[in-house]
mmCIF file of C-alpha atoms in Angstrom:
data_model
loop_
_atom_site.group_PDB
_atom_site.id
_atom_site.type_symbol
_atom_site.label_atom_id
_atom_site.label_comp_id
_atom_site.label_asym_id
_atom_site.label_seq_id
_atom_site.Cartn_x
_atom_site.Cartn_y
_atom_site.Cartn_z
ATOM 1 C CA MET A 1 -14.267 -2.181 26.014
ATOM 2 C CA ASN A 2 -13.852 -4.651 23.145
ATOM 3 C CA PHE A 3 -12.528 -2.703 20.186
ATOM 4 C CA ASP A 4 -12.281 -4.454 16.836
ATOM 5 C CA GLY A 5 -10.097 -1.583 15.715
ATOM 6 C CA TYR A 6 -8.634 -3.271 12.658
ATOM 7 C CA ASN A 7 -11.875 -2.884 10.721
ATOM 8 C CA LEU A 8 -13.249 0.577 11.324
ATOM 9 C CA ARG A 9 -16.336 -0.271 9.259
ATOM 10 C CA THR A 10 -17.717 -2.107 12.297
ATOM 11 C CA GLN A 11 -17.162 0.723 14.776
ATOM 12 C CA ASN A 12 -19.135 3.702 16.001
ATOM 13 C CA LEU A 13 -16.626 6.519 15.564
ATOM 14 C CA ASP A 14 -18.802 9.504 16.434
ATOM 15 C CA ASP A 15 -16.522 10.545 19.296
ATOM 16 C CA VAL A 16 -13.409 10.156 17.146
ATOM 17 C CA ARG A 17 -14.835 12.363 14.418
ATOM 18 C CA ALA A 18 -15.928 14.919 16.992
ATOM 19 C CA GLU A 19 -12.411 15.084 18.423
ATOM 20 C CA VAL A 20 -10.892 15.605 14.984
ATOM 21 C CA GLU A 21 -13.404 18.313 14.067
ATOM 22 C CA LYS A 22 -12.791 20.165 17.340
ATOM 23 C CA VAL A 23 -8.991 20.140 17.183
ATOM 24 C CA LEU A 24 -8.529 20.703 13.449
ATOM 25 C CA GLU A 25 -11.470 23.133 13.282
ATOM 26 C CA VAL A 26 -12.997 21.465 10.235
ATOM 27 C CA ARG A 27 -16.227 19.656 9.448
ATOM 28 C CA LEU A 28 -15.854 16.115 8.163
ATOM 29 C CA ASP A 29 -18.142 15.399 5.222
ATOM 30 C CA GLU A 30 -19.539 11.895 5.772
ATOM 31 C CA SER A 31 -21.030 11.900 2.278
ATOM 32 C CA ARG A 32 -17.467 12.084 0.888
ATOM 33 C CA SER A 33 -15.642 9.465 2.908
ATOM 34 C CA ALA A 34 -13.666 6.343 2.071
ATOM 35 C CA TYR A 35 -12.254 3.415 4.011
ATOM 36 C CA GLY A 36 -8.807 1.982 3.405
ATOM 37 C CA THR A 37 -8.623 -1.339 1.576
ATOM 38 C CA GLN A 38 -8.618 -3.306 4.843
ATOM 39 C CA GLY A 39 -10.950 -0.984 6.736
ATOM 40 C CA SER A 40 -8.155 0.011 9.103
ATOM 41 C CA THR A 41 -8.326 3.695 8.119
ATOM 42 C CA ILE A 42 -11.048 6.116 7.097
ATOM 43 C CA GLY A 43 -10.780 9.420 5.278
ATOM 44 C CA PHE A 44 -13.096 12.401 4.844
ATOM 45 C CA ALA A 45 -13.254 15.479 2.670
ATOM 46 C CA THR A 46 -13.577 18.535 4.889
ATOM 47 C CA SER A 47 -15.274 21.900 4.929
ATOM 48 C CA SER A 48 -11.832 23.444 4.317
ATOM 49 C CA ASP A 49 -11.401 21.581 1.018
ATOM 50 C CA THR A 50 -8.793 19.309 2.538
ATOM 51 C CA TRP A 51 -8.718 15.590 3.282
ATOM 52 C CA VAL A 52 -8.424 14.057 6.744
ATOM 53 C CA ARG A 53 -7.282 10.454 7.111
ATOM 54 C CA ILE A 54 -7.899 8.829 10.489
ATOM 55 C CA ALA A 55 -5.866 5.810 11.585
ATOM 56 C CA TRP A 56 -5.292 3.921 14.812
ATOM 57 C CA THR A 57 -2.557 1.858 16.429
ATOM 58 C CA ASP A 58 -1.915 -0.004 19.634
ATOM 59 C CA ALA A 59 -0.193 2.235 22.147
ATOM 60 C CA HIS A 60 2.885 -0.012 22.055
ATOM 61 C CA ASP A 61 3.355 0.656 18.328
ATOM 62 C CA ILE A 62 3.393 4.458 18.274
ATOM 63 C CA HIS A 63 7.111 4.541 17.526
ATOM 64 C CA GLY A 64 6.869 1.969 14.745
ATOM 65 C CA PRO A 65 7.841 2.845 11.146
ATOM 66 C CA SER A 66 4.266 2.738 9.839
ATOM 67 C CA TRP A 67 3.132 5.292 12.407
ATOM 68 C CA THR A 68 5.640 7.883 11.196
ATOM 69 C CA GLY A 69 5.591 7.076 7.480
ATOM 70 C CA THR A 70 3.268 9.836 6.318
ATOM 71 C CA GLU A 71 5.123 12.570 8.169
ATOM 72 C CA ILE A 72 8.583 11.538 7.018
ATOM 73 C CA ALA A 73 7.365 11.040 3.441
ATOM 74 C CA SER A 74 6.170 14.661 3.398
ATOM 75 C CA ALA A 75 9.782 15.724 2.750
ATOM 76 C CA ILE A 76 10.082 13.606 -0.413
ATOM 77 C CA THR A 77 10.106 15.578 -3.657
ATOM 78 C CA GLY A 78 9.507 14.489 -7.229
ATOM 79 C CA VAL A 79 6.699 12.093 -6.303
ATOM 80 C CA LYS A 80 3.019 12.896 -6.881
ATOM 81 C CA LYS A 81 1.386 12.512 -3.485
ATOM 82 C CA PRO A 82 -0.964 14.594 -1.356
ATOM 83 C CA GLU A 83 0.788 17.396 0.521
ATOM 84 C CA LEU A 84 0.658 16.961 4.286
ATOM 85 C CA PHE A 85 -0.524 20.052 6.183
ATOM 86 C CA ARG A 86 -0.688 18.895 9.807
ATOM 87 C CA SER A 87 -1.152 15.855 12.028
ATOM 88 C CA TYR A 88 -2.852 15.307 15.366
ATOM 89 C CA ARG A 89 -2.526 12.333 17.711
ATOM 90 C CA TRP A 90 -4.267 11.458 20.920
ATOM 91 C CA VAL A 91 -4.628 8.588 23.365
ATOM 92 C CA ASP A 92 -7.989 6.834 23.565
ATOM 93 C CA ARG A 93 -7.935 5.153 26.980
ATOM 94 C CA VAL A 94 -11.422 3.678 26.540
ATOM 95 C CA ARG A 95 -10.405 1.692 23.452
ATOM 96 C CA SER A 96 -6.746 1.375 24.530
ATOM 97 C CA VAL A 97 -5.465 2.740 21.218
ATOM 98 C CA VAL A 98 -3.800 5.864 19.863
ATOM 99 C CA TRP A 99 -5.492 7.758 17.040
ATOM 100 C CA ARG A 100 -3.819 9.820 14.338
ATOM 101 C CA ALA A 101 -5.512 12.329 12.028
ATOM 102 C CA ASP A 102 -3.527 13.596 9.042
ATOM 103 C CA GLU A 103 -4.879 16.607 7.186
ATOM 104 C CA THR A 104 -3.644 16.704 3.601
ATOM 105 C CA GLU A 105 -4.275 18.242 0.240
ATOM 106 C CA LEU A 106 -7.625 17.170 -1.213
ATOM 107 C CA ILE A 107 -7.048 15.077 -4.332
ATOM 108 C CA THR A 108 -10.016 15.107 -6.695
ATOM 109 C CA SER A 109 -8.836 12.026 -8.570
ATOM 110 C CA ARG A 110 -10.208 8.878 -6.970
ATOM 111 C CA ALA A 111 -8.546 5.618 -6.002
ATOM 112 C CA ILE A 112 -8.761 3.232 -8.952
ATOM 113 C CA HIS A 113 -10.246 0.305 -7.004
ATOM 114 C CA SER A 114 -11.206 0.200 -3.341
ATOM 115 C CA THR A 115 -9.892 -3.361 -2.832
ATOM 116 C CA GLY A 116 -6.573 -2.726 -4.536
ATOM 117 C CA LEU A 117 -7.220 -5.576 -6.984
ATOM 118 C CA ILE A 118 -8.659 -4.909 -10.447
ATOM 119 C CA ASN A 119 -10.830 -7.316 -12.436
ATOM 120 C CA GLU A 120 -11.412 -5.110 -15.464
ATOM 121 C CA GLU A 121 -9.235 -2.716 -17.410
ATOM 122 C CA PRO A 122 -9.190 0.808 -15.938
ATOM 123 C CA ASP A 123 -9.001 3.851 -18.183
ATOM 124 C CA LEU A 124 -5.368 4.837 -17.701
ATOM 125 C CA SER A 125 -3.759 7.260 -20.124
ATOM 126 C CA VAL A 126 -0.219 7.335 -21.448
ATOM 127 C CA ALA A 127 0.323 10.387 -19.238
ATOM 128 C CA TRP A 128 -0.811 8.353 -16.216
ATOM 129 C CA TRP A 129 1.787 5.649 -16.869
ATOM 130 C CA ASP A 130 4.472 8.253 -17.475
ATOM 131 C CA SER A 131 3.608 9.985 -14.206
ATOM 132 C CA LEU A 132 3.754 6.711 -12.263
ATOM 133 C CA GLY A 133 7.110 5.871 -13.768
ATOM 134 C CA SER A 134 8.513 9.298 -12.914
ATOM 135 C CA SER A 135 7.246 9.089 -9.330
ATOM 136 C CA LEU A 136 8.700 5.629 -8.750
ATOM 137 C CA ALA A 137 12.041 6.642 -10.269
ATOM 138 C CA ALA A 138 12.231 9.689 -7.991
ATOM 139 C CA LEU A 139 11.248 7.598 -4.976
ATOM 140 C CA ALA A 140 13.819 4.907 -5.749
ATOM 141 C CA ALA A 141 16.583 7.516 -5.476
ATOM 142 C CA VAL A 142 15.517 8.727 -1.994
ATOM 143 C CA GLU A 143 18.030 7.994 0.773
ATOM 144 C CA THR A 144 16.403 6.661 3.942
ATOM 145 C CA GLU A 145 17.076 4.402 6.905
ATOM 146 C CA ARG A 146 13.493 3.147 6.871
ATOM 147 C CA VAL A 147 13.136 -0.542 5.977
ATOM 148 C CA ALA A 148 10.053 -1.635 4.062
ATOM 149 C CA MET A 149 11.132 -5.174 3.215
ATOM 150 C CA ALA A 150 13.984 -6.980 4.966
ATOM 151 C CA GLN A 151 16.001 -9.787 3.391
ATOM 152 C CA ALA A 152 14.972 -12.222 6.141
ATOM 153 C CA HIS A 153 11.269 -11.622 5.518
ATOM 154 C CA LEU A 154 11.558 -12.159 1.759
ATOM 155 C CA THR A 155 13.600 -15.336 2.205
ATOM 156 C CA ARG A 156 11.226 -16.773 4.785
ATOM 157 C CA ARG A 157 8.089 -16.146 2.735
ATOM 158 C CA ILE A 158 9.530 -17.509 -0.499
ATOM 159 C CA ASN A 159 10.962 -20.596 1.190
ATOM 160 C CA GLN A 160 7.633 -21.371 2.865
ATOM 161 C CA VAL A 161 6.226 -22.120 -0.594
ATOM 162 C CA PHE A 162 9.189 -22.642 -2.933
ATOM 163 C CA GLY A 163 11.911 -23.876 -0.586
ATOM 164 C CA ASP A 164 12.273 -27.143 -2.515
ATOM 165 C CA GLU A 165 13.196 -25.268 -5.698
ATOM 166 C CA GLY A 166 16.681 -24.404 -4.476
ATOM 167 C CA ILE A 167 16.402 -20.735 -5.479
ATOM 168 C CA ASP A 168 18.986 -18.346 -4.050
ATOM 169 C CA THR A 169 16.832 -15.630 -2.462
ATOM 170 C CA GLU A 170 19.657 -13.179 -1.722
ATOM 171 C CA VAL A 171 18.662 -9.728 -3.024
ATOM 172 C CA ASP A 172 21.430 -8.001 -4.961
ATOM 173 C CA GLU A 173 19.811 -4.575 -5.517
ATOM 174 C CA TRP A 174 17.967 -2.389 -3.025
ATOM 175 C CA THR A 175 16.051 0.835 -3.639
ATOM 176 C CA THR A 176 13.449 2.934 -1.847
ATOM 177 C CA ALA A 177 9.876 1.790 -2.453
ATOM 178 C CA HIS A 178 6.320 2.751 -1.580
ATOM 179 C CA ALA A 179 5.895 -0.929 -0.573
ATOM 180 C CA ASP A 180 2.096 -1.036 -0.793
ATOM 181 C CA LEU A 181 1.554 -0.129 -4.434
ATOM 182 C CA HIS A 182 -1.839 -1.455 -5.490
ATOM 183 C CA PHE A 183 -4.870 0.085 -7.174
ATOM 184 C CA GLY A 184 -6.367 1.220 -3.885
ATOM 185 C CA ASN A 185 -3.344 3.467 -3.339
ATOM 186 C CA LEU A 186 -3.193 4.890 -6.870
ATOM 187 C CA THR A 187 -5.600 7.491 -8.237
ATOM 188 C CA ALA A 188 -6.869 8.349 -11.719
ATOM 189 C CA PRO A 189 -7.163 10.231 -13.978
ATOM 190 C CA ASP A 190 -4.219 11.966 -12.259
ATOM 191 C CA CYS A 191 -1.719 9.517 -10.817
ATOM 192 C CA TYR A 192 -1.183 10.207 -7.125
ATOM 193 C CA LEU A 193 0.382 7.732 -4.698
ATOM 194 C CA LEU A 194 -1.594 7.423 -1.459
ATOM 195 C CA ASP A 195 -0.931 5.794 1.938
ATOM 196 C CA TRP A 196 2.696 6.275 2.922
ATOM 197 C CA ASP A 197 2.711 4.132 6.053
ATOM 198 C CA SER A 198 4.968 1.368 4.701
ATOM 199 C CA TRP A 199 7.599 3.038 2.495
ATOM 200 C CA GLY A 200 11.312 2.397 2.854
ATOM 201 C CA ARG A 201 14.197 0.336 1.504
ATOM 202 C CA ALA A 202 13.148 -2.760 -0.407
ATOM 203 C CA PRO A 203 14.310 -5.050 -3.208
ATOM 204 C CA ARG A 204 14.498 -3.299 -6.564
ATOM 205 C CA GLY A 205 11.228 -3.941 -8.406
ATOM 206 C CA LEU A 206 9.052 -4.495 -5.336
ATOM 207 C CA ASP A 207 6.583 -1.741 -6.274
ATOM 208 C CA ALA A 208 6.290 -2.874 -9.888
ATOM 209 C CA ALA A 209 5.907 -6.502 -8.770
ATOM 210 C CA THR A 210 3.179 -5.604 -6.292
ATOM 211 C CA LEU A 211 1.258 -3.622 -8.890
ATOM 212 C CA TRP A 212 1.709 -6.430 -11.444
ATOM 213 C CA GLY A 213 0.325 -8.963 -8.989
ATOM 214 C CA HIS A 214 -2.767 -6.886 -8.340
ATOM 215 C CA CYS A 215 -3.694 -6.847 -12.032
ATOM 216 C CA LEU A 216 -3.142 -10.497 -12.940
ATOM 217 C CA LEU A 217 -6.904 -10.895 -13.443
ATOM 218 C CA VAL A 218 -6.584 -8.409 -16.316
ATOM 219 C CA PRO A 219 -3.748 -9.774 -18.489
ATOM 220 C CA SER A 220 -3.583 -6.688 -20.713
ATOM 221 C CA VAL A 221 -2.780 -4.502 -17.694
ATOM 222 C CA ALA A 222 -0.361 -7.068 -16.256
ATOM 223 C CA HIS A 223 1.471 -7.040 -19.599
ATOM 224 C CA ARG A 224 1.491 -3.235 -19.547
ATOM 225 C CA VAL A 225 3.110 -3.217 -16.101
ATOM 226 C CA GLN A 226 5.735 -5.687 -17.310
ATOM 227 C CA ALA A 227 6.449 -3.458 -20.322
ATOM 228 C CA GLU A 228 6.524 -0.174 -18.391
ATOM 229 C CA PHE A 229 8.883 -1.522 -15.716
ATOM 230 C CA VAL A 230 10.772 -4.116 -17.736
ATOM 231 C CA ASP A 231 14.204 -3.139 -16.373
ATOM 232 C CA ASP A 232 13.091 -3.547 -12.762
ATOM 233 C CA LEU A 233 10.985 -6.668 -13.275
ATOM 234 C CA SER A 234 13.557 -8.491 -15.388
ATOM 235 C CA SER A 235 16.314 -7.852 -12.845
ATOM 236 C CA ARG A 236 17.125 -10.620 -10.388
ATOM 237 C CA SER A 237 15.727 -8.638 -7.465
ATOM 238 C CA GLY A 238 12.595 -7.848 -9.485
ATOM 239 C CA LEU A 239 12.067 -11.529 -10.221
ATOM 240 C CA LEU A 240 12.436 -12.305 -6.523
ATOM 241 C CA ALA A 241 9.855 -9.600 -5.761
ATOM 242 C CA GLN A 242 7.435 -11.263 -8.198
ATOM 243 C CA LEU A 243 8.092 -14.665 -6.633
ATOM 244 C CA LEU A 244 7.427 -13.129 -3.220
ATOM 245 C CA PHE A 245 4.014 -11.933 -4.401
ATOM 246 C CA CYS A 246 3.260 -15.388 -5.800
ATOM 247 C CA SER A 247 4.343 -17.110 -2.597
ATOM 248 C CA ASN A 248 2.146 -14.850 -0.466
ATOM 249 C CA VAL A 249 -0.947 -15.551 -2.567
ATOM 250 C CA ILE A 250 -0.307 -19.315 -2.655
ATOM 251 C CA ARG A 251 0.481 -19.479 1.062
ATOM 252 C CA LEU A 252 -2.662 -17.611 2.065
ATOM 253 C CA ASN A 253 -5.075 -19.319 -0.341
ATOM 254 C CA SER A 254 -4.049 -22.900 -1.032
ATOM 255 C CA SER A 255 -6.054 -24.363 1.858
ATOM 256 C CA LYS A 256 -9.077 -22.062 1.622
ATOM 257 C CA PRO A 257 -12.385 -23.601 0.493
ATOM 258 C CA LYS A 258 -12.931 -20.515 -1.672
ATOM 259 C CA PRO A 259 -9.487 -19.239 -2.628
ATOM 260 C CA SER A 260 -8.820 -15.916 -4.255
ATOM 261 C CA PRO A 261 -9.286 -15.877 -8.042
ATOM 262 C CA LEU A 262 -5.631 -14.809 -8.121
ATOM 263 C CA LEU A 263 -4.472 -18.263 -7.058
ATOM 264 C CA GLU A 264 -4.508 -19.983 -10.443
ATOM 265 C CA PRO A 265 -2.890 -17.178 -12.481
ATOM 266 C CA VAL A 266 -0.301 -16.751 -9.720
ATOM 267 C CA LYS A 267 0.616 -20.442 -9.894
ATOM 268 C CA LYS A 268 1.176 -20.135 -13.644
ATOM 269 C CA GLU A 269 3.271 -17.000 -13.248
ATOM 270 C CA ALA A 270 5.344 -18.642 -10.524
ATOM 271 C CA VAL A 271 6.488 -21.282 -13.026
ATOM 272 C CA ARG A 272 7.704 -18.532 -15.360
ATOM 273 C CA VAL A 273 9.489 -16.643 -12.596
ATOM 274 C CA LEU A 274 11.155 -19.755 -11.187
ATOM 275 C CA HIS A 275 12.423 -20.619 -14.660
ATOM 276 C CA ALA A 276 13.788 -17.076 -15.119
ATOM 277 C CA LEU A 277 15.511 -17.154 -11.735
ATOM 278 C CA GLY A 278 17.040 -20.517 -12.559
ATOM 279 C CA ALA A 279 18.349 -19.157 -15.824
ATOM 280 C CA ASN A 280 19.781 -16.119 -14.028
ATOM 281 C CA ALA A 281 21.349 -18.122 -11.195
#
């Protein structure tokens, strides 16, 4: 059977939902459901006032870091995230994948933007920014052997676009990061961090840089991120994290007939970051 599993929006998942409902003894409310930003996951409110997130992976990847991220993150304290109650996994031999259903606390605050990228200013309170800062500070202090961003990956991606600039890409500060911090994984009015598949050790400032990049179409919010996380983003590792975001956008969009609207602001920001890194060299 041909299974375009990456985008669950294209799939008939009646049997998957039925399996989840039977094992977890809940009813999934299809009127209160949401896909992940790439369509690779789907979540439902349940009859038990919980939330069930359904994800898939190739059978060869079931021991990969992303497959265990949510469960291991459940032990982290000091970070606002949905509490994990239980998980269920099963092999789907028809589609040749493994499914995972995580039942968590139901968060009434909604994700800020389904695509992760904002194009208008969201209504975020001072308390929201304070909560995000507290969560990221607590997360940064977590000890873990999980790796979210390796030095080799950062160097390769930056050099693919900016290799001629002669920038030293060696990261000098590492912390623990969510590593997928965009507006599809943040809720409001209460600030919860969703989707813990990717978290682990990363360059200091990676989370702030990722969030900053996803609001470049709204300069006032981009400036707010820079102000809220100035220590991280002005550090050498934080500047490298910003350059990484810029390089990814440029690499993926430069040859497209209809590039992302992020491309032009990212190019301008890259000039600033390169100058700052040169000054800090």
